[in-house]
Tab-separated table of C-alpha atoms and ligand atoms in Angstrom:
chain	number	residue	atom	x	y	z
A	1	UNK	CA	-6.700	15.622	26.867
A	2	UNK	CA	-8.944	13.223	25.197
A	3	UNK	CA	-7.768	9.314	25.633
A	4	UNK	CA	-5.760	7.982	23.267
A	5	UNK	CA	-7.301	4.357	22.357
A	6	UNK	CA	-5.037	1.020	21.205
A	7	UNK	CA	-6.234	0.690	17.278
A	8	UNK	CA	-6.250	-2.328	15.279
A	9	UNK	CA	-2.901	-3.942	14.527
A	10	UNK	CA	-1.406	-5.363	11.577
A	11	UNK	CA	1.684	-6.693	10.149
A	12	UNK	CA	3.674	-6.291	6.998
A	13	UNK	CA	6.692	-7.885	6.250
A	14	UNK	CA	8.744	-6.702	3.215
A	15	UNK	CA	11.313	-8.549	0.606
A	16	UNK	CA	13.211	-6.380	-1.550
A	17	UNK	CA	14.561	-7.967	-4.324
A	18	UNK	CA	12.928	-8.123	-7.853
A	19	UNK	CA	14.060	-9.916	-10.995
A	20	UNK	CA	14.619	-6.486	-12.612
A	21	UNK	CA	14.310	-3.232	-11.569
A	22	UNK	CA	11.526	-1.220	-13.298
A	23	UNK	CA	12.415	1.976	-14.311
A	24	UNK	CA	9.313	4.097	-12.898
A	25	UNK	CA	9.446	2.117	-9.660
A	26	UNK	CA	11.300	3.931	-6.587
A	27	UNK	CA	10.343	1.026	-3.746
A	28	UNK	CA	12.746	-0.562	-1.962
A	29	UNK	CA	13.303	-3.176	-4.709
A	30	UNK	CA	16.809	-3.879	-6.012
A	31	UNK	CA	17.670	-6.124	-9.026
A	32	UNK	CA	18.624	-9.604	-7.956
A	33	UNK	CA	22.516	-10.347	-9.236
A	34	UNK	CA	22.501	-14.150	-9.300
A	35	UNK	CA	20.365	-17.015	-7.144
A	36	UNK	CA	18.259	-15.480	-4.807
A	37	UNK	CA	19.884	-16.496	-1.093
A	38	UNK	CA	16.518	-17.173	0.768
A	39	UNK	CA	17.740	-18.455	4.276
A	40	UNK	CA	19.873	-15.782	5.691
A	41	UNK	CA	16.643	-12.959	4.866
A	42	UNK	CA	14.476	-15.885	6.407
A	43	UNK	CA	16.441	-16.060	9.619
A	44	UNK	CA	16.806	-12.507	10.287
A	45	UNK	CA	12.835	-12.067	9.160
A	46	UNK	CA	12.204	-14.795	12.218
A	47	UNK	CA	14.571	-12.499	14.668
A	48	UNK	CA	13.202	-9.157	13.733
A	49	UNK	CA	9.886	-10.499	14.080
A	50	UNK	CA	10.074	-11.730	17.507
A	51	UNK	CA	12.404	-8.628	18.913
A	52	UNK	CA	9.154	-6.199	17.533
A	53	UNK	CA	6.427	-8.709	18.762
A	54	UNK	CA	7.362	-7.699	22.353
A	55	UNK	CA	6.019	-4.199	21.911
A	56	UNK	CA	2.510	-5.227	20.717
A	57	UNK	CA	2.116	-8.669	23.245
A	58	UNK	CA	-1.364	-9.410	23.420
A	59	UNK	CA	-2.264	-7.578	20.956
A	60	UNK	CA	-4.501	-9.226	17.962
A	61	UNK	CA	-2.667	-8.971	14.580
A	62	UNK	CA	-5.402	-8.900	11.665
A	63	UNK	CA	-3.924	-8.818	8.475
A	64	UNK	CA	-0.552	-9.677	7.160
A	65	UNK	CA	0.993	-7.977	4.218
A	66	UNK	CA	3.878	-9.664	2.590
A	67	UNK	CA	5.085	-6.722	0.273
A	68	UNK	CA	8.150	-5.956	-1.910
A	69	UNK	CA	9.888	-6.301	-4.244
A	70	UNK	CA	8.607	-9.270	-5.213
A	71	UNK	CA	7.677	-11.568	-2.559
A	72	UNK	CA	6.697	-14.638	-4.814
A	73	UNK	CA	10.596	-14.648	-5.748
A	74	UNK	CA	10.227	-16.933	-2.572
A	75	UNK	CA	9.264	-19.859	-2.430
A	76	UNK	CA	5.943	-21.313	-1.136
A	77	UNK	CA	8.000	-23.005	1.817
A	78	UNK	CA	10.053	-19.758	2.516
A	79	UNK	CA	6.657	-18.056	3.035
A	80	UNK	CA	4.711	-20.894	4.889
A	81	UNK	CA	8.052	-20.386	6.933
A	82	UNK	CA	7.534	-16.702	7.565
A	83	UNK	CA	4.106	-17.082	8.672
A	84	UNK	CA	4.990	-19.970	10.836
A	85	UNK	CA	7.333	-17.512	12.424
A	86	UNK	CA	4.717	-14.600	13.058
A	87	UNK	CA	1.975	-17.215	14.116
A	88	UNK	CA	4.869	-18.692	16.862
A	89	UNK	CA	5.961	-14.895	17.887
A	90	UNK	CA	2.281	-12.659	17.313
A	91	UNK	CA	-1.381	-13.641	18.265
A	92	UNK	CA	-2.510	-13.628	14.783
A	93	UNK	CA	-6.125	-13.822	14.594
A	94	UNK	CA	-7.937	-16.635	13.059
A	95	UNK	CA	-9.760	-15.148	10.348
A	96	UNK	CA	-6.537	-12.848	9.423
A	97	UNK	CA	-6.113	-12.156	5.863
A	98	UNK	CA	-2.825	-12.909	4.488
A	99	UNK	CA	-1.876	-10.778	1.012
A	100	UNK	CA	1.037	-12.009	-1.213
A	101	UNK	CA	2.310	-9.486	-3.519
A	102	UNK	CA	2.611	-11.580	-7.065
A	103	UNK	CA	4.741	-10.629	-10.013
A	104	UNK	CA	2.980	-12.446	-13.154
A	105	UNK	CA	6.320	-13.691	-14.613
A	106	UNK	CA	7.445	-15.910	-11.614
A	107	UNK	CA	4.263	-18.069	-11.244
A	108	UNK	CA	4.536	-21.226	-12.029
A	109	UNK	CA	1.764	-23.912	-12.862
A	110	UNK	CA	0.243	-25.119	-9.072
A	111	UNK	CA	2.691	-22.332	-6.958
A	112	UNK	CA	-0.949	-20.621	-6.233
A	113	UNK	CA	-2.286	-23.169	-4.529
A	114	UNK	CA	1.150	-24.181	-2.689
A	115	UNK	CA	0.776	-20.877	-1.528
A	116	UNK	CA	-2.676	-21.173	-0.294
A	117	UNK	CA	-1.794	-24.170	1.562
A	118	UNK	CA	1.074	-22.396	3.093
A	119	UNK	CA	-1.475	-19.985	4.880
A	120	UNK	CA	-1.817	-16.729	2.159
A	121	UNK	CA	-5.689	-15.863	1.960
A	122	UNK	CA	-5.414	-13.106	-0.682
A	123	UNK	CA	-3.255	-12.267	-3.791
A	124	UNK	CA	-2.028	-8.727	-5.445
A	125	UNK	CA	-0.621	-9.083	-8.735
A	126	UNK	CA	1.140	-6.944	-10.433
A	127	UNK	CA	-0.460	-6.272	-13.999
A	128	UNK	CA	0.007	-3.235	-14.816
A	129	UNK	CA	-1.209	-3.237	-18.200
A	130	UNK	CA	-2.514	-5.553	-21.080
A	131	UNK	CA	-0.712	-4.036	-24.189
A	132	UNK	CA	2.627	-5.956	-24.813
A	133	UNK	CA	4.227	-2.977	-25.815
A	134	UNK	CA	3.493	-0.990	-23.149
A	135	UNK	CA	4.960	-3.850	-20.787
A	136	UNK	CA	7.836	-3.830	-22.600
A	137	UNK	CA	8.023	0.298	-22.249
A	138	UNK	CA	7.768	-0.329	-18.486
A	139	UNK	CA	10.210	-2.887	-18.213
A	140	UNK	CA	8.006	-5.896	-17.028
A	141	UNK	CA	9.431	-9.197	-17.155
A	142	UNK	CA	6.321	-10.690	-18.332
A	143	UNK	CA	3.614	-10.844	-21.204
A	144	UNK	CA	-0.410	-10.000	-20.667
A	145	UNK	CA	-0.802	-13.611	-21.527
A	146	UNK	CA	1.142	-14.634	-18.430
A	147	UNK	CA	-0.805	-12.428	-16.250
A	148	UNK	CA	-3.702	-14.167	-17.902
A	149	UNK	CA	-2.361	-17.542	-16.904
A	150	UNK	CA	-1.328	-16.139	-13.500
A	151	UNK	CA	-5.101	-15.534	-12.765
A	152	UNK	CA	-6.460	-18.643	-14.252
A	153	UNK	CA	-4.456	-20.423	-11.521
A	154	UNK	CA	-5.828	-17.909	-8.908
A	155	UNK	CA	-9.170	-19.373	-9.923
A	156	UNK	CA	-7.868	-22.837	-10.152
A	157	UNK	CA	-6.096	-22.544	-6.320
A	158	UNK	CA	-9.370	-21.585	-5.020
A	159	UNK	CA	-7.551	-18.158	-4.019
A	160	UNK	CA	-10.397	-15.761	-6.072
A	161	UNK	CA	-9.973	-12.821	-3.614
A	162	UNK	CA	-7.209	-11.836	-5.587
A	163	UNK	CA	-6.316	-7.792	-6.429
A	164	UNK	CA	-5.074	-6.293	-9.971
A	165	UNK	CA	-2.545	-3.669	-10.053
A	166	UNK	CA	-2.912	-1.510	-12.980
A	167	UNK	CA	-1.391	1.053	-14.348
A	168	UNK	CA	-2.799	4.359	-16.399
A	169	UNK	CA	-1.207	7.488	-18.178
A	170	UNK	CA	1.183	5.377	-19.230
A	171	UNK	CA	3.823	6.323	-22.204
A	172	UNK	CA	2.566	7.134	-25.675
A	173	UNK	CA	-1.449	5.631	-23.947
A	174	UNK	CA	-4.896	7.311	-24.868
A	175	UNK	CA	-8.119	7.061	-23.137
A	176	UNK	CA	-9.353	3.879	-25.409
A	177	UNK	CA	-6.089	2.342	-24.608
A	178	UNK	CA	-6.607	2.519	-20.676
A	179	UNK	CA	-9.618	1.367	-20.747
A	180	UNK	CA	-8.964	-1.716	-23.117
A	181	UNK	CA	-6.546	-2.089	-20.176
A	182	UNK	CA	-9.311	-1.924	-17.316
A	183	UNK	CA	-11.852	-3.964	-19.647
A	184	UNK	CA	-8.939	-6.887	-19.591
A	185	UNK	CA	-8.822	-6.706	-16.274
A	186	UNK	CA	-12.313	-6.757	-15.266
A	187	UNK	CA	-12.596	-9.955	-17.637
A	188	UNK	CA	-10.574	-11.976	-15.520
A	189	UNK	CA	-12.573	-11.624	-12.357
A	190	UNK	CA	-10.575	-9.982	-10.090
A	191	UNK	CA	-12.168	-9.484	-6.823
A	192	UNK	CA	-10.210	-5.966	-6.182
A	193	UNK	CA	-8.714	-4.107	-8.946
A	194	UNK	CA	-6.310	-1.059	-7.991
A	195	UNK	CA	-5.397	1.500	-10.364
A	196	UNK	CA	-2.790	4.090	-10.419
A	197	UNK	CA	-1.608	7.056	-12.256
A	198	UNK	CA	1.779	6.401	-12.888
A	199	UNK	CA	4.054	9.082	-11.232
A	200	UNK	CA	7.423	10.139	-12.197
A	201	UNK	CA	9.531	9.449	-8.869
A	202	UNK	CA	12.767	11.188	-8.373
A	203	UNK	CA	16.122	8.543	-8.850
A	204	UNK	CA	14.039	6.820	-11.280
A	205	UNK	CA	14.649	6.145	-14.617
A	206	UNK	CA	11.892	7.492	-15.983
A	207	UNK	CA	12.842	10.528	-14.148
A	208	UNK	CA	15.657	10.940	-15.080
A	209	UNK	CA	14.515	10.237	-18.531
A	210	UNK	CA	10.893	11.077	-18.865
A	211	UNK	CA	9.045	8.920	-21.433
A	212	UNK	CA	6.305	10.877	-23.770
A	213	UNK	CA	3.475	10.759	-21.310
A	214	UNK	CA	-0.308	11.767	-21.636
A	215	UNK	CA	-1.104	15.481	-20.168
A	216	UNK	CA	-2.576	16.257	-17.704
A	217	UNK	CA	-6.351	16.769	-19.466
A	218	UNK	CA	-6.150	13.315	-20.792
A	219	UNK	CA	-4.898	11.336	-17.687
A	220	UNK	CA	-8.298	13.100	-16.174
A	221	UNK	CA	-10.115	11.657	-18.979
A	222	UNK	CA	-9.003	8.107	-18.224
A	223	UNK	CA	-9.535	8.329	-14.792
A	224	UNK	CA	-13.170	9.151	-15.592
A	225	UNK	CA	-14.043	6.401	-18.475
A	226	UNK	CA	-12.028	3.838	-16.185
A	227	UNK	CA	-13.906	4.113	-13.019
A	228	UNK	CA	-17.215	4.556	-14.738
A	229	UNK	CA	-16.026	1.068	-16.159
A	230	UNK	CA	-15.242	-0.515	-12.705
A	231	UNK	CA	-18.276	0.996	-11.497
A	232	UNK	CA	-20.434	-0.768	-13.989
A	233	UNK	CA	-18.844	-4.059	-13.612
A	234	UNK	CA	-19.746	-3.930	-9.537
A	235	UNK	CA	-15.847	-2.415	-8.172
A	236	UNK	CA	-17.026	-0.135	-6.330
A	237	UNK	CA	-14.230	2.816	-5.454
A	238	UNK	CA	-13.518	3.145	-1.446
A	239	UNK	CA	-10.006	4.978	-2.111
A	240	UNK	CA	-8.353	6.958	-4.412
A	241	UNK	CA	-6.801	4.525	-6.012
A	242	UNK	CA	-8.674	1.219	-4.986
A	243	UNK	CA	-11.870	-1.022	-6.298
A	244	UNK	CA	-13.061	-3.815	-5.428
A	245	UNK	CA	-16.417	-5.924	-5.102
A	246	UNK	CA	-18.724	-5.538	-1.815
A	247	UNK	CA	-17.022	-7.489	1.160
A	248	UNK	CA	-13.458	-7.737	-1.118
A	249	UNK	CA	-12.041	-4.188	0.516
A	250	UNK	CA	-8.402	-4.857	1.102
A	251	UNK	CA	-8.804	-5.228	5.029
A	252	UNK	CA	-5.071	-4.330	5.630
A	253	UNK	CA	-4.726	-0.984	3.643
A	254	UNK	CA	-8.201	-0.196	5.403
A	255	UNK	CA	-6.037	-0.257	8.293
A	256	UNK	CA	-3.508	1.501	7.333
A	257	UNK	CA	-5.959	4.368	6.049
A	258	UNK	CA	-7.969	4.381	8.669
A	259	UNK	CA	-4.872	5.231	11.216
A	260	UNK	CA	-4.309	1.916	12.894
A	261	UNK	CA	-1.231	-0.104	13.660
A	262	UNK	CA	1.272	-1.862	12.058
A	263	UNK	CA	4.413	-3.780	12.668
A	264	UNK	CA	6.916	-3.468	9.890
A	265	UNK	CA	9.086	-5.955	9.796
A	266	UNK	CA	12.141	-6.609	7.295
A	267	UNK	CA	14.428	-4.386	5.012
A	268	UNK	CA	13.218	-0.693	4.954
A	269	UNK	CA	10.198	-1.532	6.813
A	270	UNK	CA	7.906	0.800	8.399
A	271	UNK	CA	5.855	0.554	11.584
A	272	UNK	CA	3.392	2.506	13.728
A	273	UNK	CA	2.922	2.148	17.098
A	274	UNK	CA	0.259	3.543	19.495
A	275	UNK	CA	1.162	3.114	23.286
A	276	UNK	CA	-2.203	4.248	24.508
A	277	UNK	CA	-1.110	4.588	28.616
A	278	UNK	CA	1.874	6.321	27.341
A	279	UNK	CA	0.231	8.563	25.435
A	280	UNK	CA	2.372	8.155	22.618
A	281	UNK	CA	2.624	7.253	18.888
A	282	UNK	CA	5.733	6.041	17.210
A	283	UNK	CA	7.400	5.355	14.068
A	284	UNK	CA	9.724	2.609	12.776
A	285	UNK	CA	12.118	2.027	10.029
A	286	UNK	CA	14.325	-1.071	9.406
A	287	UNK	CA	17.411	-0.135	7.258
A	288	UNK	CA	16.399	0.164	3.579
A	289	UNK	CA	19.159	-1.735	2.300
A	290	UNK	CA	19.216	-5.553	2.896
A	291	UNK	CA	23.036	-5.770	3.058
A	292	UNK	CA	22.465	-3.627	6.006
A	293	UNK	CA	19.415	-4.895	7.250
A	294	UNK	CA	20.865	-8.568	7.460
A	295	UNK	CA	23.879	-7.189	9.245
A	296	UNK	CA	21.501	-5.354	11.843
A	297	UNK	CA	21.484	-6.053	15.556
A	298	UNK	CA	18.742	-7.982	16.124
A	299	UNK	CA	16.999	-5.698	18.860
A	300	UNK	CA	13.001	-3.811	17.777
A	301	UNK	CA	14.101	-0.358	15.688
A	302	UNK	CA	14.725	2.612	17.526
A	303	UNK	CA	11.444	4.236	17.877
A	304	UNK	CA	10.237	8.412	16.771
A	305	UNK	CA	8.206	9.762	18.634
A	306	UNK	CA	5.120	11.555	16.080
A	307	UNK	CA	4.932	15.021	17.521
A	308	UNK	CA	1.437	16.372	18.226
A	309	UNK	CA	1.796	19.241	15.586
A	310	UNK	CA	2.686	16.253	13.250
A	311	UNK	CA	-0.485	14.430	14.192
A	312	UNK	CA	-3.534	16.285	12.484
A	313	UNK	CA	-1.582	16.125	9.404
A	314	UNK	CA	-0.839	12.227	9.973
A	315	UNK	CA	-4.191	11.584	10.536
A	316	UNK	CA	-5.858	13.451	7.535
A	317	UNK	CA	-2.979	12.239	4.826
A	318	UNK	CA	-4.490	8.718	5.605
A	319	UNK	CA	-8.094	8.600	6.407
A	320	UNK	CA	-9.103	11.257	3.699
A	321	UNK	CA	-8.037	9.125	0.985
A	322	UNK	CA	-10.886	6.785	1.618
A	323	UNK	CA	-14.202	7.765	-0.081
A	324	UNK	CA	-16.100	7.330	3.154
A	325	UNK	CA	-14.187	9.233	5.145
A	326	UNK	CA	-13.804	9.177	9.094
A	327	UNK	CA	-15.719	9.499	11.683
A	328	UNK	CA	-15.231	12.031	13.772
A	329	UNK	CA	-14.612	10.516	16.713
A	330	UNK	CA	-11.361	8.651	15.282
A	331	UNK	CA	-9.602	11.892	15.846
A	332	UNK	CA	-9.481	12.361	18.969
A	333	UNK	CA	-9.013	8.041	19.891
A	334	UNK	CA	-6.626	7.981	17.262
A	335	UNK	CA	-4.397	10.853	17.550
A	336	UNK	CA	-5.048	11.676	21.026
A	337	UNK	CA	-5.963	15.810	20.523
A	338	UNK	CA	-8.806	17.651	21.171
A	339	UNK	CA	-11.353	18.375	18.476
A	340	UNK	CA	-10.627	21.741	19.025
A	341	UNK	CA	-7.287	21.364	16.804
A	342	UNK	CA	-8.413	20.791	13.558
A	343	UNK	CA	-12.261	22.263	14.082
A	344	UNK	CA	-11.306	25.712	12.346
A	345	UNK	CA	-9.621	23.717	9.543
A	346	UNK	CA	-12.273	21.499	8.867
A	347	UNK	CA	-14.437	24.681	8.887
A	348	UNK	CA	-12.064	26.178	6.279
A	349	UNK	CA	-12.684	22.658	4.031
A	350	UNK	CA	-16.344	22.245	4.270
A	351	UNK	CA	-16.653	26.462	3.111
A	352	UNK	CA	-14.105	25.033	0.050
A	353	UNK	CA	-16.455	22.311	-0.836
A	354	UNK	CA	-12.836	20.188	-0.603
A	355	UNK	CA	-14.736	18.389	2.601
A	356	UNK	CA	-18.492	16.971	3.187
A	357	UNK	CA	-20.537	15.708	6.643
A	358	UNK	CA	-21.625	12.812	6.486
A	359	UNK	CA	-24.268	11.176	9.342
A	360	UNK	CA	-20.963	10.556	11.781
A	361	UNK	CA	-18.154	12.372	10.559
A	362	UNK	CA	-16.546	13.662	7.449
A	363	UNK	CA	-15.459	12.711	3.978
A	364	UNK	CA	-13.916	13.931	0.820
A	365	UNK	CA	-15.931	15.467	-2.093
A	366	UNK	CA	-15.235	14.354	-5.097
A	367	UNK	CA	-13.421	17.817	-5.887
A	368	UNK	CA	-11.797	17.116	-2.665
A	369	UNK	CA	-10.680	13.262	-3.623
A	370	UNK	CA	-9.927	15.400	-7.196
A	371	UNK	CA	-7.409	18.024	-5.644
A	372	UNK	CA	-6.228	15.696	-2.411
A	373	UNK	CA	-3.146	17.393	-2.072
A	374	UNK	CA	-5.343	20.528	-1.710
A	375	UNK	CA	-7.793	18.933	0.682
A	376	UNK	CA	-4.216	18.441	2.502
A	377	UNK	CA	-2.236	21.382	2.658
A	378	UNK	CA	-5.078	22.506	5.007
A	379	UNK	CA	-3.620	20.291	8.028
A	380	UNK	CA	-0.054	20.823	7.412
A	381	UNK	CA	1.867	20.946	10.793
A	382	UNK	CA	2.345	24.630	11.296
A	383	UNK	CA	6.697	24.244	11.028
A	384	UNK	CA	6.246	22.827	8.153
A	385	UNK	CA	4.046	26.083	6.314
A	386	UNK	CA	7.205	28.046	7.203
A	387	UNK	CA	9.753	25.717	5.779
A	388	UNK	CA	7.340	25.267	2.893
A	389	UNK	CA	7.752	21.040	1.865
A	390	UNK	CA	5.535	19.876	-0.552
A	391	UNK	CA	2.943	17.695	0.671
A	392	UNK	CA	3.753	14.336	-0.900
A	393	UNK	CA	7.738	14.760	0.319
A	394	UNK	CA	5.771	14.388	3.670
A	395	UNK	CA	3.667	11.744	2.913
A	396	UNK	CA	3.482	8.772	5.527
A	397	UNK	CA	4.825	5.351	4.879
A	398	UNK	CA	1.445	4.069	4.643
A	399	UNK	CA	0.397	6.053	2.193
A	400	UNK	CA	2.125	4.793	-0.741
A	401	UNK	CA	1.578	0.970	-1.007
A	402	UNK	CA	0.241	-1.895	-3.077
A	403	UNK	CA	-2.751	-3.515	-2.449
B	1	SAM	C1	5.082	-2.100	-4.341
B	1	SAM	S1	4.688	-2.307	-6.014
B	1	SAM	C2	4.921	-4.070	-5.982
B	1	SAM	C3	4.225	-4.915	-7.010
B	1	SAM	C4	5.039	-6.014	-7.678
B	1	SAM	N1	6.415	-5.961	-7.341
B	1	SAM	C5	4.914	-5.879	-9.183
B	1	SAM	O1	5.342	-4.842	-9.687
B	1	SAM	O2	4.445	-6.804	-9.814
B	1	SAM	C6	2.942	-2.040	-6.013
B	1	SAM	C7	2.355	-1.327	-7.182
B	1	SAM	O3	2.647	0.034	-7.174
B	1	SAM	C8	2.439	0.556	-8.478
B	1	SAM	N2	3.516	1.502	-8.783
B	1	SAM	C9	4.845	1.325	-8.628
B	1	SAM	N3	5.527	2.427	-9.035
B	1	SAM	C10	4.608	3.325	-9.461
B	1	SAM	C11	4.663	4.650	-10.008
B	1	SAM	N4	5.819	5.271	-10.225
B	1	SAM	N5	3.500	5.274	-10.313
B	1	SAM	C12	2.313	4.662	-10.114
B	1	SAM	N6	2.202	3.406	-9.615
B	1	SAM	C13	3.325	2.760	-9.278
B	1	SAM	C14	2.433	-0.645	-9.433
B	1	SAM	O4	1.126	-0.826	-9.936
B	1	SAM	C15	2.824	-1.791	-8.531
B	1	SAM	O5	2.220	-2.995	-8.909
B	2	SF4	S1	7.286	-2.325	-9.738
B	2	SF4	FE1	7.342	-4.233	-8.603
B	2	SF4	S2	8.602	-5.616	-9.922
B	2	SF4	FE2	9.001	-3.554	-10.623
B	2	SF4	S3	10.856	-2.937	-9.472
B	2	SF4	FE3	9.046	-2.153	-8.333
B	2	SF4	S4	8.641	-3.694	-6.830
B	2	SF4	FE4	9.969	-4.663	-8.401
């Protein structure tokens, strides 16, 4: 058996409650009823966090995430207060980037740069689009001109490594329309801009009922004239669904995609674990709700083992969304299995033209990055092809996150 090596680790740490809930949206957000309570989630953060830090001690932590929800529903205290916290209980590294997920319509004038000073290195705010009507559509709680104003004060708190969330195929929206939306974006000099097709999740409202949506042909079209925009204006694409400027990659989802650690610490939270002597790679989950969570006992989640069938699959869900690909020899550290397990089904990928070489391992072509779930089905855990789930019902924790 190949050695199994101790990856990078990183920490996220989630807060689940939004002003509203928006009706495509099926995170673990729920609508705040009333003041938001912050000191009860902030004491049980503290205690989760140093109950899980015993499992990675002496480990390095490189990035912090501070997801949601809506994290800036807290205040710049609350989160200098968090950090605090993982700084007294982790060995957070010096240079670690620190991302605060931003909703446009809680920023105040000068909360940026209380922020900042409170230890976050990096913002992701939630845009989404630029048309007013098409906020309204998606149930935002704020106006393009706030999200405007939100990035002028980026600027302003010295905090210009900040990401854009957009938004495309959006109700009633053609291909002019999403790239007005990019073309807004790019003018307020983002240093990271990530874009999504939205999805129809199951429980959402939007599922349940669906709001006249572009087809198919034309959310292709937009996904073409929008990255040939960000390409023009210097974001270069490294995953499906990110762009940013050289040396403003989103260090902590590179983790994530590139199969390293993470501690996940609050309401619903997900971790993975590599315990190299063991052998072993776990999973963790916090309960989702925070009623639940806040009553939890205070000891590390119960950890699941990831079962070596599991693994391949795992492994190629993550690091094939990235437009560089993986090298080769992240398998076998990363997963702990032989080559020999995947080698026919990377065979069967390159004949596709789903999978290139490159000079040290493998990546996606663009038909491949096209038809991921394709690209995909290829590694699905043998079980699995018999019971017959669809790929993205087994899609990792990871996979599915803001940047
Ligand atoms: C975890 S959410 C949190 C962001 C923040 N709460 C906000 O909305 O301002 C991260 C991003 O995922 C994207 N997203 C959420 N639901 C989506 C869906 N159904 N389809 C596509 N993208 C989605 C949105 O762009 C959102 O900003
Ligand atoms: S998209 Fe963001 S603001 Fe809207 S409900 Fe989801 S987490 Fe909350």
């Amino acid at each position: 058996m190949p050695a199994l090596a101790t990856p990078p680790l990183a920490l996220y740490v989630h807060f689940p409650w939004c002003v509203r809930k928006c009706p495509y949206c099926d995170f673990n957000s729920y609508a705040l009823s009333g003041e938001l309570v912050q000191q009860p989630y902030l004491d049980r953060l503290e205690r989760d966090l140093a109950a899980q830090a015993r499992q990675v001690s002496g480990r390095e932590v490189r990035s912090v995430f501070l997801g949601g929800g809506t994290p800036s529903l807290f205040s710049p205290e609350a989160i200098g207060r968090v950090l605090q916290a993982a700084r007294r209980s982790l060995r957070l590294a010096d240079d670690a980037e620190v991302t605060l997920e931003a909703n446009p319509g809680t920023i105040e004038r000068g909360t940026f740069a209380e922020y900042r000073a409170a230890g976050v290195t990096r913002v992701s705010l939630g845009a989404q689009s630029f048309d007013a009507q098409t906020l309204a559509v998606l149930g935002r709680i704020h106006s393009p001109e706030e999200t405007r104003r939100a990035a002028e004060e980026l600027h302003a708190a010295g905090l210009a490594n900040f990401n854009l969330d957009l938004m495309y195929a959006l109700p009633r929206q053609d291909v002019a329309a999403a790239v007005r939306d990019v073309e807004a974006a790019i003018a307020l000099s983002p240093a990271h801009i990530s874009h999504y097709q939205l999805t129809l999740e199951p429980g959402t409202v939007f599922a349940a009922h669906p709001p006249p949506l572009p087809d198919e042909d034309a959310a292709a079209g937009m996904l073409v004239e929008c990255s040939a925009r960000l390409a023009a204006a210097g974001f270069a694409q490294y995953e499906v669904s990110a762009y940013a400027r050289p040396g403003a990659q989103c260090r902590h989802n590179l983790n994530y995609w590139s199969f390293g650690d993470y501690l996940g610490v609050g309401a619903g939270a997900h971790g993975k674990l590599t315990f190299a002597q063991a052998g072993q790679i776990v999973r963790t989950t916090q309960p989702r709700e925070p009623r639940r969570y806040l009553a939890a006992a205070d000891a590390a989640p119960a950890p699941r083992a990831v079962l070596a069938d599991e693994l391949p699959f795992e492994f190629m869900l993550n690091v094939l969304r990235l437009t560089a690909g993986f090298e080769a020899a992240w398998f076998s550290s990363r997963t702990g299995l032989d080559w020999a397990v995947i080698a026919e089904r990377v065979r069967a990928a390159l004949a596709r033209g789903l999978l290139l070489h490159t000079a040290t391992g493998y990546r996606p072509s663009d038909r491949g990055l096209r038809f991921l779930n394709e690209l995909l089905l290829g590694f699905l855990p043998e079980t699995s092809k018999k019971t017959g789930p669809s790929v993205l019902s087994m899609a990792t924790p990871e996979v599915r996150t803001g940047s």
